[in-house]
Amino acid sequence: MDFNIVIAGEAGQGLKTVEAMLTKTFSRHGYYLFSTKDYMSRVRGGHNFMQIRISDQKLEGPDEGIDLLLALNEESVEIHSPQMNEDGTILSEVESDKDEMVYLDAKGIAKEVNPRAVNTVFVGAAFKIMGLPTDQAEEAVKEHFAKKEEVVDDNLDLLKKGYDAVNELYNLKDLGKNEENIVIDGNSAVGLGALLAGLSYYTAYPMSPSTGILHYVAGKQEELGIVVEQSEDEIASINMALGGSYAGMRSMTGTSGGGLALMAEGIGLAGITELPIVVADVQRPGPATGLPTRTGQGDLLFAVNIAQDEFPLMVLAPKDQEDAVYQTFRAFNLADKYQIPVIILSDQFLGDGSKTIKEIDTSEMKIERHLVDPAEVEGEYKRYKFTEDGISPRAYPGQLKDNIVLIDSDEHDEFAHIVEDAETRNKMVEKRNKKMEKLKNEDLLEPEYTGPEAPDYILVGWGSTAGPIREAKDILSDDYKVGQLAFNDVWPLPTKTIKEIAEKDAKLVFVENNAGAQFDRLVRSETGIKADYNILKDDGRPFSGQEIYRRFKEEVSE
């Protein structure tokens, strides 16, 4: 069973409330979910829509055809009618004699109880049309409006009135809740991974589409005793986070591409001072403001080459919401181990989208701090001591009884004293580069390959394209021998697996949400391997499995 719902209307009509109540209720009925948000950069007006795909099987990406459209205004009917499946239904306040249209006098019904709760009427009607009872929906309403108790009864009343106003058209069943599953969006998943990793200081300036991370960790601030600070801008964010790191706190900041640009010098500061820091970049299309509420993968090469000159850093990209928890946790341990900045490349598709995932398994998640043991420090403390692997003993101010912990953004010697001589400079550059070699040899994740042993084509992607590519691969497998190569770590680039695959003479098809084939260019620069074909998209919208399938048939298959 695969059922696709779209909620469409203007900003300010409560689409997010409808999506939240539907998502929570479907999950409690035992369905797997995958939801995405497409919204304009404005507080009110414009055309926004949210898609909820539900199934009795795991889902990896969005669908294209619509089974049920909840059209909260007339414009939504006009825009989405061409996308309706053959037996799809449009629920709206537009009167029509078309078979697919179901009229709902939502405003008239709401006027009798609470005119501001029109969207709840649509929720009740949706569950009746789909053949599901409202008991779980009632619980979702109570939870959603828990902080506004005065409107709970109104919304429960309107939920029932909406339910009674239409007829049942589909017969969806209650599958029974799976207690091991949860529904989470990508920004919350990054926040959860950070908290599990021992995050104690988060600072950020609100910037779409990364603000959800700030909201999530701020909501846990009092419960967990962490510090969350909304800074005045992104320059302040990175420098405040580095101050927290210097003080021994596990620190993080989050932003999008424009904010990452402002953080460039601060990330370079982290590189030369060897302060561990985690930076989440929830990508959106640029340049400049670009499409501030849409998705893209255009920051890859910028993140890899951020700040002037060369220094060790890592860039990794979660594949989905579940992976975002584990990769964020991992980012903190790697930042601490190598005393480097680690950039997490998420995007709006992943960050704002929600998915059913398994309950997080924390049994193997061990926090690794890598701080110096004061008892091992003899004599004057050398913050930048030359070591075999380039990793120096790290302490924070006040940790060492008889020593001051110095750092410096100028080139420095082992004691953090400023120097300008060529010999020390060369030794420090070599020291920092040793950390990168150790990282490459010990902690990189090779990309995951799935598919036949001798494929004719391999779909190559990184980060959030993994799910849609997987669905496309499964569809294509009926006619072609197709494999998938999905990368988490993009810098340093793990090269072993892709070199082995390149020897099999399969055609490499790189799928990316950018216009310049940035990952293809990165792989080519590091390995000499280049794409045979590129499927690229930079219009601010995510891939679906069906779109990749169609474009493969049109642009790739011979």
GROMACS .gro file of C-alpha atoms in nm, residues 129-508:
model
  380
  129ILE     CA    1  -1.239   0.985   0.338
  130MET     CA    2  -0.953   0.743   0.409
  131GLY     CA    3  -1.166   0.519   0.626
  132LEU     CA    4  -0.970   0.566   0.948
  133PRO     CA    5  -1.129   0.638   1.288
  134THR     CA    6  -1.058   0.960   1.477
  135ASP     CA    7  -0.952   0.820   1.814
  136GLN     CA    8  -0.578   0.858   1.742
  137ALA     CA    9  -0.642   1.191   1.570
  138GLU     CA   10  -0.816   1.315   1.885
  139GLU     CA   11  -0.505   1.232   2.087
  140ALA     CA   12  -0.292   1.414   1.832
  141VAL     CA   13  -0.515   1.722   1.863
  142LYS     CA   14  -0.486   1.719   2.242
  143GLU     CA   15  -0.108   1.694   2.223
  144HIS     CA   16  -0.071   1.957   1.952
  145PHE     CA   17  -0.275   2.214   2.145
  146ALA     CA   18  -0.154   2.111   2.491
  147LYS     CA   19  -0.017   2.460   2.557
  148LYS     CA   20  -0.343   2.620   2.441
  149GLU     CA   21  -0.594   2.430   2.650
  150GLU     CA   22  -0.867   2.684   2.580
  151VAL     CA   23  -0.890   2.571   2.215
  152VAL     CA   24  -0.861   2.194   2.263
  153ASP     CA   25  -1.237   2.136   2.293
  154ASP     CA   26  -1.307   2.355   1.988
  155ASN     CA   27  -1.064   2.158   1.776
  156LEU     CA   28  -1.199   1.823   1.894
  157ASP     CA   29  -1.550   1.941   1.806
  158LEU     CA   30  -1.441   2.056   1.459
  159LEU     CA   31  -1.248   1.734   1.402
  160LYS     CA   32  -1.574   1.543   1.452
  161LYS     CA   33  -1.779   1.785   1.241
  162GLY     CA   34  -1.530   1.754   0.957
  163TYR     CA   35  -1.543   1.376   0.988
  164ASP     CA   36  -1.924   1.374   0.967
  165ALA     CA   37  -1.934   1.614   0.670
  166VAL     CA   38  -1.800   1.372   0.404
  167ASN     CA   39  -1.824   1.008   0.299
  168GLU     CA   40  -1.567   0.730   0.320
  169LEU     CA   41  -1.390   0.674  -0.013
  170TYR     CA   42  -1.086   0.461   0.077
  171ASN     CA   43  -1.047   0.175   0.319
  172LEU     CA   44  -0.717   0.225   0.498
  173LYS     CA   45  -0.663  -0.008   0.789
  174ASP     CA   46  -0.523   0.038   1.136
  175LEU     CA   47  -0.196  -0.160   1.114
  176GLY     CA   48  -0.124  -0.134   1.486
  177LYS     CA   49   0.145   0.092   1.620
  178ASN     CA   50   0.505  -0.029   1.600
  179GLU     CA   51   0.659   0.082   1.930
  180GLU     CA   52   1.010   0.056   1.785
  181ASN     CA   53   0.944   0.325   1.523
  182ILE     CA   54   0.955   0.702   1.559
  183VAL     CA   55   0.895   0.989   1.317
  184ILE     CA   56   1.157   1.263   1.311
  185ASP     CA   57   1.264   1.546   1.081
  186GLY     CA   58   1.625   1.588   0.974
  187ASN     CA   59   1.696   1.903   1.176
  188SER     CA   60   1.567   1.740   1.494
  189ALA     CA   61   1.774   1.431   1.409
  190VAL     CA   62   2.091   1.642   1.389
  191GLY     CA   63   1.998   1.804   1.720
  192LEU     CA   64   1.933   1.465   1.878
  193GLY     CA   65   2.266   1.328   1.758
  194ALA     CA   66   2.443   1.632   1.902
  195LEU     CA   67   2.272   1.593   2.241
  196LEU     CA   68   2.357   1.222   2.253
  197ALA     CA   69   2.718   1.320   2.177
  198GLY     CA   70   2.732   1.540   2.485
  199LEU     CA   71   2.661   1.881   2.329
  200SER     CA   72   2.684   2.144   2.599
  201TYR     CA   73   2.692   2.468   2.397
  202TYR     CA   74   2.494   2.551   2.083
  203THR     CA   75   2.492   2.895   1.930
  204ALA     CA   76   2.338   3.003   1.602
  205TYR     CA   77   2.167   3.282   1.416
  206PRO     CA   78   1.827   3.173   1.276
  207MET     CA   79   1.866   3.104   0.905
  208SER     CA   80   1.633   2.891   0.696
  209PRO     CA   81   1.638   2.601   0.662
  210SER     CA   82   1.871   2.531   0.959
  211THR     CA   83   1.661   2.698   1.230
  212GLY     CA   84   1.494   2.371   1.325
  213ILE     CA   85   1.818   2.255   1.488
  214LEU     CA   86   1.820   2.566   1.708
  215HIS     CA   87   1.454   2.512   1.800
  216TYR     CA   88   1.513   2.148   1.889
  217VAL     CA   89   1.815   2.192   2.115
  218ALA     CA   90   1.663   2.505   2.276
  219GLY     CA   91   1.363   2.292   2.370
  220LYS     CA   92   1.595   2.057   2.561
  221GLN     CA   93   1.800   2.335   2.726
  222GLU     CA   94   1.646   2.330   3.073
  223GLU     CA   95   1.596   1.953   3.083
  224LEU     CA   96   1.959   1.876   2.998
  225GLY     CA   97   2.133   2.179   3.149
  226ILE     CA   98   2.297   2.290   2.826
  227VAL     CA   99   2.359   2.643   2.699
  228VAL     CA  100   2.178   2.757   2.383
  229GLU     CA  101   2.246   3.108   2.256
  230GLN     CA  102   2.084   3.291   1.966
  231SER     CA  103   2.367   3.510   1.842
  232GLU     CA  104   2.343   3.835   1.648
  233ASP     CA  105   2.495   3.691   1.329
  234GLU     CA  106   2.691   3.397   1.193
  235ILE     CA  107   3.030   3.555   1.257
  236ALA     CA  108   2.940   3.576   1.624
  237SER     CA  109   2.803   3.221   1.614
  238ILE     CA  110   3.124   3.053   1.499
  239ASN     CA  111   3.346   3.258   1.729
  240MET     CA  112   3.123   3.203   2.032
  241ALA     CA  113   3.118   2.830   1.958
  242LEU     CA  114   3.497   2.829   1.935
  243GLY     CA  115   3.510   3.007   2.270
  244GLY     CA  116   3.300   2.728   2.415
  245SER     CA  117   3.530   2.470   2.262
  246TYR     CA  118   3.838   2.644   2.405
  247ALA     CA  119   3.666   2.629   2.745
  248GLY     CA  120   3.628   2.251   2.713
  249MET     CA  121   3.262   2.239   2.608
  250ARG     CA  122   3.134   2.027   2.322
  251SER     CA  123   3.026   2.311   2.094
  252MET     CA  124   2.829   2.338   1.773
  253THR     CA  125   2.674   2.595   1.542
  254GLY     CA  126   2.431   2.562   1.254
  255THR     CA  127   2.353   2.768   0.946
  256SER     CA  128   2.294   2.756   0.572
  257GLY     CA  129   2.518   2.853   0.280
  258GLY     CA  130   2.512   3.230   0.325
  259GLY     CA  131   2.588   3.193   0.693
  260LEU     CA  132   2.863   2.941   0.622
  261ALA     CA  133   3.023   3.204   0.399
  262LEU     CA  134   3.036   3.440   0.696
  263MET     CA  135   3.185   3.163   0.910
  264ALA     CA  136   3.472   3.092   0.672
  265GLU     CA  137   3.736   3.285   0.864
  266GLY     CA  138   3.617   3.137   1.193
  267ILE     CA  139   3.650   2.786   1.055
  268GLY     CA  140   4.004   2.874   0.947
  269LEU     CA  141   4.061   2.993   1.304
  270ALA     CA  142   3.949   2.651   1.427
  271GLY     CA  143   4.197   2.494   1.186
  272ILE     CA  144   4.506   2.681   1.306
  273THR     CA  145   4.411   2.685   1.677
  274GLU     CA  146   4.319   2.314   1.651
  275LEU     CA  147   3.989   2.358   1.831
  276PRO     CA  148   3.725   2.090   1.774
  277ILE     CA  149   3.400   2.231   1.639
  278VAL     CA  150   3.095   2.089   1.459
  279VAL     CA  151   2.917   2.305   1.201
  280ALA     CA  152   2.586   2.200   1.044
  281ASP     CA  153   2.522   2.349   0.699
  282VAL     CA  154   2.161   2.284   0.599
  283GLN     CA  155   2.198   2.369   0.233
  284ARG     CA  156   1.968   2.583   0.021
  285PRO     CA  157   2.016   2.715  -0.333
  286GLY     CA  158   2.228   3.028  -0.375
  287PRO     CA  159   2.418   3.236  -0.448
  288ALA     CA  160   2.340   3.508  -0.192
  289THR     CA  161   1.981   3.468  -0.069
  290GLY     CA  162   1.896   3.246  -0.364
  291LEU     CA  163   1.595   3.027  -0.284
  292PRO     CA  164   1.598   3.049   0.097
  293THR     CA  165   1.330   2.787   0.163
  294ARG     CA  166   1.423   2.533  -0.104
  295THR     CA  167   1.676   2.253  -0.124
  296GLY     CA  168   2.006   2.192  -0.300
  297GLN     CA  169   2.355   2.046  -0.279
  298GLY     CA  170   2.549   2.344  -0.404
  299ASP     CA  171   2.777   2.400  -0.104
  300LEU     CA  172   2.995   2.092  -0.144
  301LEU     CA  173   3.308   2.238  -0.300
  302PHE     CA  174   3.277   2.553  -0.090
  303ALA     CA  175   3.269   2.347   0.231
  304VAL     CA  176   3.567   2.138   0.121
  305ASN     CA  177   3.771   2.447   0.032
  306ILE     CA  178   3.643   2.683   0.301
  307ALA     CA  179   3.881   2.945   0.447
  308GLN     CA  180   4.221   3.044   0.314
  309ASP     CA  181   4.523   2.815   0.285
  310GLU     CA  182   4.521   2.450   0.390
  311PHE     CA  183   4.430   2.284   0.717
  312PRO     CA  184   4.268   1.957   0.824
  313LEU     CA  185   3.891   1.947   0.826
  314MET     CA  186   3.623   1.692   0.757
  315VAL     CA  187   3.298   1.716   0.560
  316LEU     CA  188   3.030   1.448   0.591
  317ALA     CA  189   2.674   1.423   0.460
  318PRO     CA  190   2.393   1.222   0.626
  319LYS     CA  191   2.185   1.008   0.393
  320ASP     CA  192   1.853   1.037   0.577
  321GLN     CA  193   1.699   1.128   0.912
  322GLU     CA  194   1.815   0.812   1.091
  323ASP     CA  195   2.166   0.847   0.951
  324ALA     CA  196   2.169   1.213   1.062
  325VAL     CA  197   2.155   1.108   1.427
  326TYR     CA  198   2.449   0.870   1.400
  327GLN     CA  199   2.658   1.091   1.171
  328THR     CA  200   2.618   1.394   1.396
  329PHE     CA  201   2.722   1.186   1.697
  330ARG     CA  202   3.022   1.064   1.500
  331ALA     CA  203   3.110   1.419   1.394
  332PHE     CA  204   3.163   1.523   1.757
  333ASN     CA  205   3.392   1.231   1.834
  334LEU     CA  206   3.598   1.293   1.521
  335ALA     CA  207   3.622   1.666   1.589
  336ASP     CA  208   3.750   1.589   1.938
  337LYS     CA  209   3.988   1.315   1.831
  338TYR     CA  210   4.158   1.517   1.558
  339GLN     CA  211   4.097   1.866   1.702
  340ILE     CA  212   3.949   1.983   1.372
  341PRO     CA  213   3.632   2.144   1.237
  342VAL     CA  214   3.377   1.894   1.105
  343ILE     CA  215   3.109   2.025   0.867
  344ILE     CA  216   2.782   1.834   0.837
  345LEU     CA  217   2.622   1.891   0.496
  346SER     CA  218   2.248   1.848   0.531
  347ASP     CA  219   1.989   2.027   0.314
  348GLN     CA  220   1.630   2.152   0.324
  349PHE     CA  221   1.496   1.825   0.179
  350LEU     CA  222   1.649   1.632   0.467
  351GLY     CA  223   1.624   1.900   0.736
  352ASP     CA  224   1.256   1.990   0.695
  353GLY     CA  225   1.144   1.646   0.581
  354SER     CA  226   1.026   1.375   0.820
  355LYS     CA  227   1.058   1.000   0.802
  356THR     CA  228   0.969   0.692   1.002
  357ILE     CA  229   1.288   0.546   1.147
  358LYS     CA  230   1.379   0.280   1.396
  359GLU     CA  231   1.427   0.381   1.756
  360ILE     CA  232   1.787   0.501   1.797
  361ASP     CA  233   2.022   0.232   1.925
  362THR     CA  234   2.257   0.400   2.171
  363SER     CA  235   2.433   0.082   2.285
  364GLU     CA  236   2.736   0.146   2.062
  365MET     CA  237   2.737   0.525   2.093
  366LYS     CA  238   3.034   0.604   2.319
  367ILE     CA  239   3.139   0.963   2.382
  368GLU     CA  240   3.514   1.001   2.327
  369ARG     CA  241   3.654   1.325   2.469
  370HIS     CA  242   4.030   1.297   2.403
  371LEU     CA  243   4.130   1.553   2.667
  372VAL     CA  244   4.469   1.542   2.831
  373ASP     CA  245   4.520   1.371   3.164
  374PRO     CA  246   4.668   1.645   3.388
  375ALA     CA  247   4.886   1.382   3.558
  376GLU     CA  248   5.066   1.320   3.229
  377VAL     CA  249   5.171   1.682   3.184
  378GLU     CA  250   5.528   1.733   3.300
  379GLY     CA  251   5.683   2.078   3.313
  380GLU     CA  252   5.554   2.358   3.094
  381TYR     CA  253   5.245   2.256   2.896
  382LYS     CA  254   5.289   2.245   2.517
  383ARG     CA  255   4.946   2.298   2.360
  384TYR     CA  256   5.087   2.231   2.013
  385LYS     CA  257   5.340   1.964   2.101
  386PHE     CA  258   5.494   1.784   1.804
  387THR     CA  259   5.375   1.423   1.804
  388GLU     CA  260   5.402   1.127   1.570
  389ASP     CA  261   5.042   1.155   1.450
  390GLY     CA  262   5.016   1.534   1.472
  391ILE     CA  263   4.759   1.528   1.752
  392SER     CA  264   4.876   1.735   2.050
  393PRO     CA  265   4.762   1.697   2.411
  394ARG     CA  266   4.454   1.917   2.449
  395ALA     CA  267   4.359   2.085   2.776
  396TYR     CA  268   4.113   2.361   2.858
  397PRO     CA  269   4.177   2.667   3.079
  398GLY     CA  270   4.178   2.577   3.448
  399GLN     CA  271   4.232   2.207   3.389
  400LEU     CA  272   4.606   2.221   3.460
  401LYS     CA  273   4.701   2.344   3.803
  402ASP     CA  274   5.039   2.500   3.723
  403ASN     CA  275   5.000   2.585   3.353
  404ILE     CA  276   4.823   2.838   3.137
  405VAL     CA  277   4.648   2.700   2.830
  406LEU     CA  278   4.739   2.925   2.537
  407ILE     CA  279   4.617   2.922   2.177
  408ASP     CA  280   4.693   3.158   1.891
  409SER     CA  281   4.562   3.240   1.545
  410ASP     CA  282   4.907   3.349   1.424
  411GLU     CA  283   5.151   3.075   1.334
  412HIS     CA  284   5.302   2.955   1.660
  413ASP     CA  285   5.542   2.717   1.826
  414GLU     CA  286   5.461   2.427   2.056
  415PHE     CA  287   5.384   2.665   2.344
  416ALA     CA  288   5.144   2.876   2.131
  417HIS     CA  289   5.393   3.163   2.113
  418ILE     CA  290   5.385   3.360   1.787
  419VAL     CA  291   5.664   3.278   1.542
  420GLU     CA  292   5.757   3.376   1.188
  421ASP     CA  293   6.060   3.159   1.114
  422ALA     CA  294   6.033   2.921   0.821
  423GLU     CA  295   6.151   2.612   1.009
  424THR     CA  296   5.877   2.624   1.274
  425ARG     CA  297   5.616   2.714   1.014
  426ASN     CA  298   5.705   2.412   0.805
  427LYS     CA  299   5.699   2.182   1.107
  428MET     CA  300   5.355   2.311   1.213
  429VAL     CA  301   5.211   2.266   0.863
  430GLU     CA  302   5.348   1.911   0.858
  431LYS     CA  303   5.209   1.846   1.207
  432ARG     CA  304   4.858   1.953   1.110
  433ASN     CA  305   4.869   1.756   0.786
  434LYS     CA  306   4.962   1.438   0.974
  435LYS     CA  307   4.618   1.448   1.134
  436MET     CA  308   4.457   1.436   0.791
  437GLU     CA  309   4.660   1.129   0.697
  438LYS     CA  310   4.559   0.956   1.019
  439LEU     CA  311   4.194   1.042   0.954
  440LYS     CA  312   4.212   0.898   0.603
  441ASN     CA  313   4.367   0.574   0.727
  442GLU     CA  314   4.160   0.513   1.039
  443ASP     CA  315   3.818   0.675   1.041
  444LEU     CA  316   3.679   0.733   0.692
  445LEU     CA  317   3.358   0.556   0.592
  446GLU     CA  318   3.372   0.395   0.251
  447PRO     CA  319   3.053   0.449   0.047
  448GLU     CA  320   2.783   0.183   0.068
  449TYR     CA  321   2.732  -0.023  -0.246
  450THR     CA  322   2.406  -0.206  -0.311
  451GLY     CA  323   2.316  -0.396  -0.626
  452PRO     CA  324   2.437  -0.679  -0.848
  453GLU     CA  325   2.800  -0.795  -0.849
  454ALA     CA  326   2.843  -0.708  -1.217
  455PRO     CA  327   2.627  -0.402  -1.285
  456ASP     CA  328   2.605  -0.224  -1.617
  457TYR     CA  329   2.529   0.108  -1.448
  458ILE     CA  330   2.599   0.250  -1.103
  459LEU     CA  331   2.404   0.546  -0.966
  460VAL     CA  332   2.646   0.752  -0.755
  461GLY     CA  333   2.523   1.004  -0.500
  462TRP     CA  334   2.611   1.169  -0.172
  463GLY     CA  335   2.405   1.276   0.126
  464SER     CA  336   2.028   1.305   0.097
  465THR     CA  337   2.000   1.174  -0.260
  466ALA     CA  338   2.049   0.821  -0.121
  467GLY     CA  339   1.679   0.746  -0.068
  468PRO     CA  340   1.544   0.866  -0.404
  469ILE     CA  341   1.836   0.696  -0.584
  470ARG     CA  342   1.756   0.372  -0.403
  471GLU     CA  343   1.393   0.386  -0.517
  472ALA     CA  344   1.504   0.465  -0.873
  473LYS     CA  345   1.749   0.172  -0.866
  474ASP     CA  346   1.473  -0.064  -0.757
  475ILE     CA  347   1.245   0.051  -1.041
  476LEU     CA  348   1.524   0.035  -1.300
  477SER     CA  349   1.630  -0.312  -1.186
  478ASP     CA  350   1.336  -0.459  -1.377
  479ASP     CA  351   1.508  -0.367  -1.703
  480TYR     CA  352   1.874  -0.296  -1.622
  481LYS     CA  353   2.156  -0.424  -1.404
  482VAL     CA  354   2.187  -0.119  -1.181
  483GLY     CA  355   2.379  -0.064  -0.858
  484GLN     CA  356   2.399   0.226  -0.616
  485LEU     CA  357   2.700   0.387  -0.448
  486ALA     CA  358   2.602   0.618  -0.160
  487PHE     CA  359   2.863   0.839   0.007
  488ASN     CA  360   2.856   0.970   0.363
  489ASP     CA  361   3.210   1.106   0.388
  490VAL     CA  362   3.294   1.350   0.112
  491TRP     CA  363   3.612   1.508   0.253
  492PRO     CA  364   3.863   1.359   0.285
  493LEU     CA  365   3.722   1.150   0.003
  494PRO     CA  366   3.731   0.774   0.061
  495THR     CA  367   3.864   0.629  -0.263
  496LYS     CA  368   3.908   0.254  -0.215
  497THR     CA  369   3.556   0.139  -0.308
  498ILE     CA  370   3.500   0.370  -0.605
  499LYS     CA  371   3.839   0.271  -0.750
  500GLU     CA  372   3.745  -0.095  -0.722
  501ILE     CA  373   3.407  -0.030  -0.882
  502ALA     CA  374   3.561   0.173  -1.165
  503GLU     CA  375   3.756  -0.139  -1.267
  504LYS     CA  376   3.430  -0.327  -1.337
  505ASP     CA  377   3.356  -0.120  -1.648
  506ALA     CA  378   3.014  -0.017  -1.524
  507LYS     CA  379   2.888   0.319  -1.645
  508LEU     CA  380   2.893   0.573  -1.360
   0.00000   0.00000   0.00000
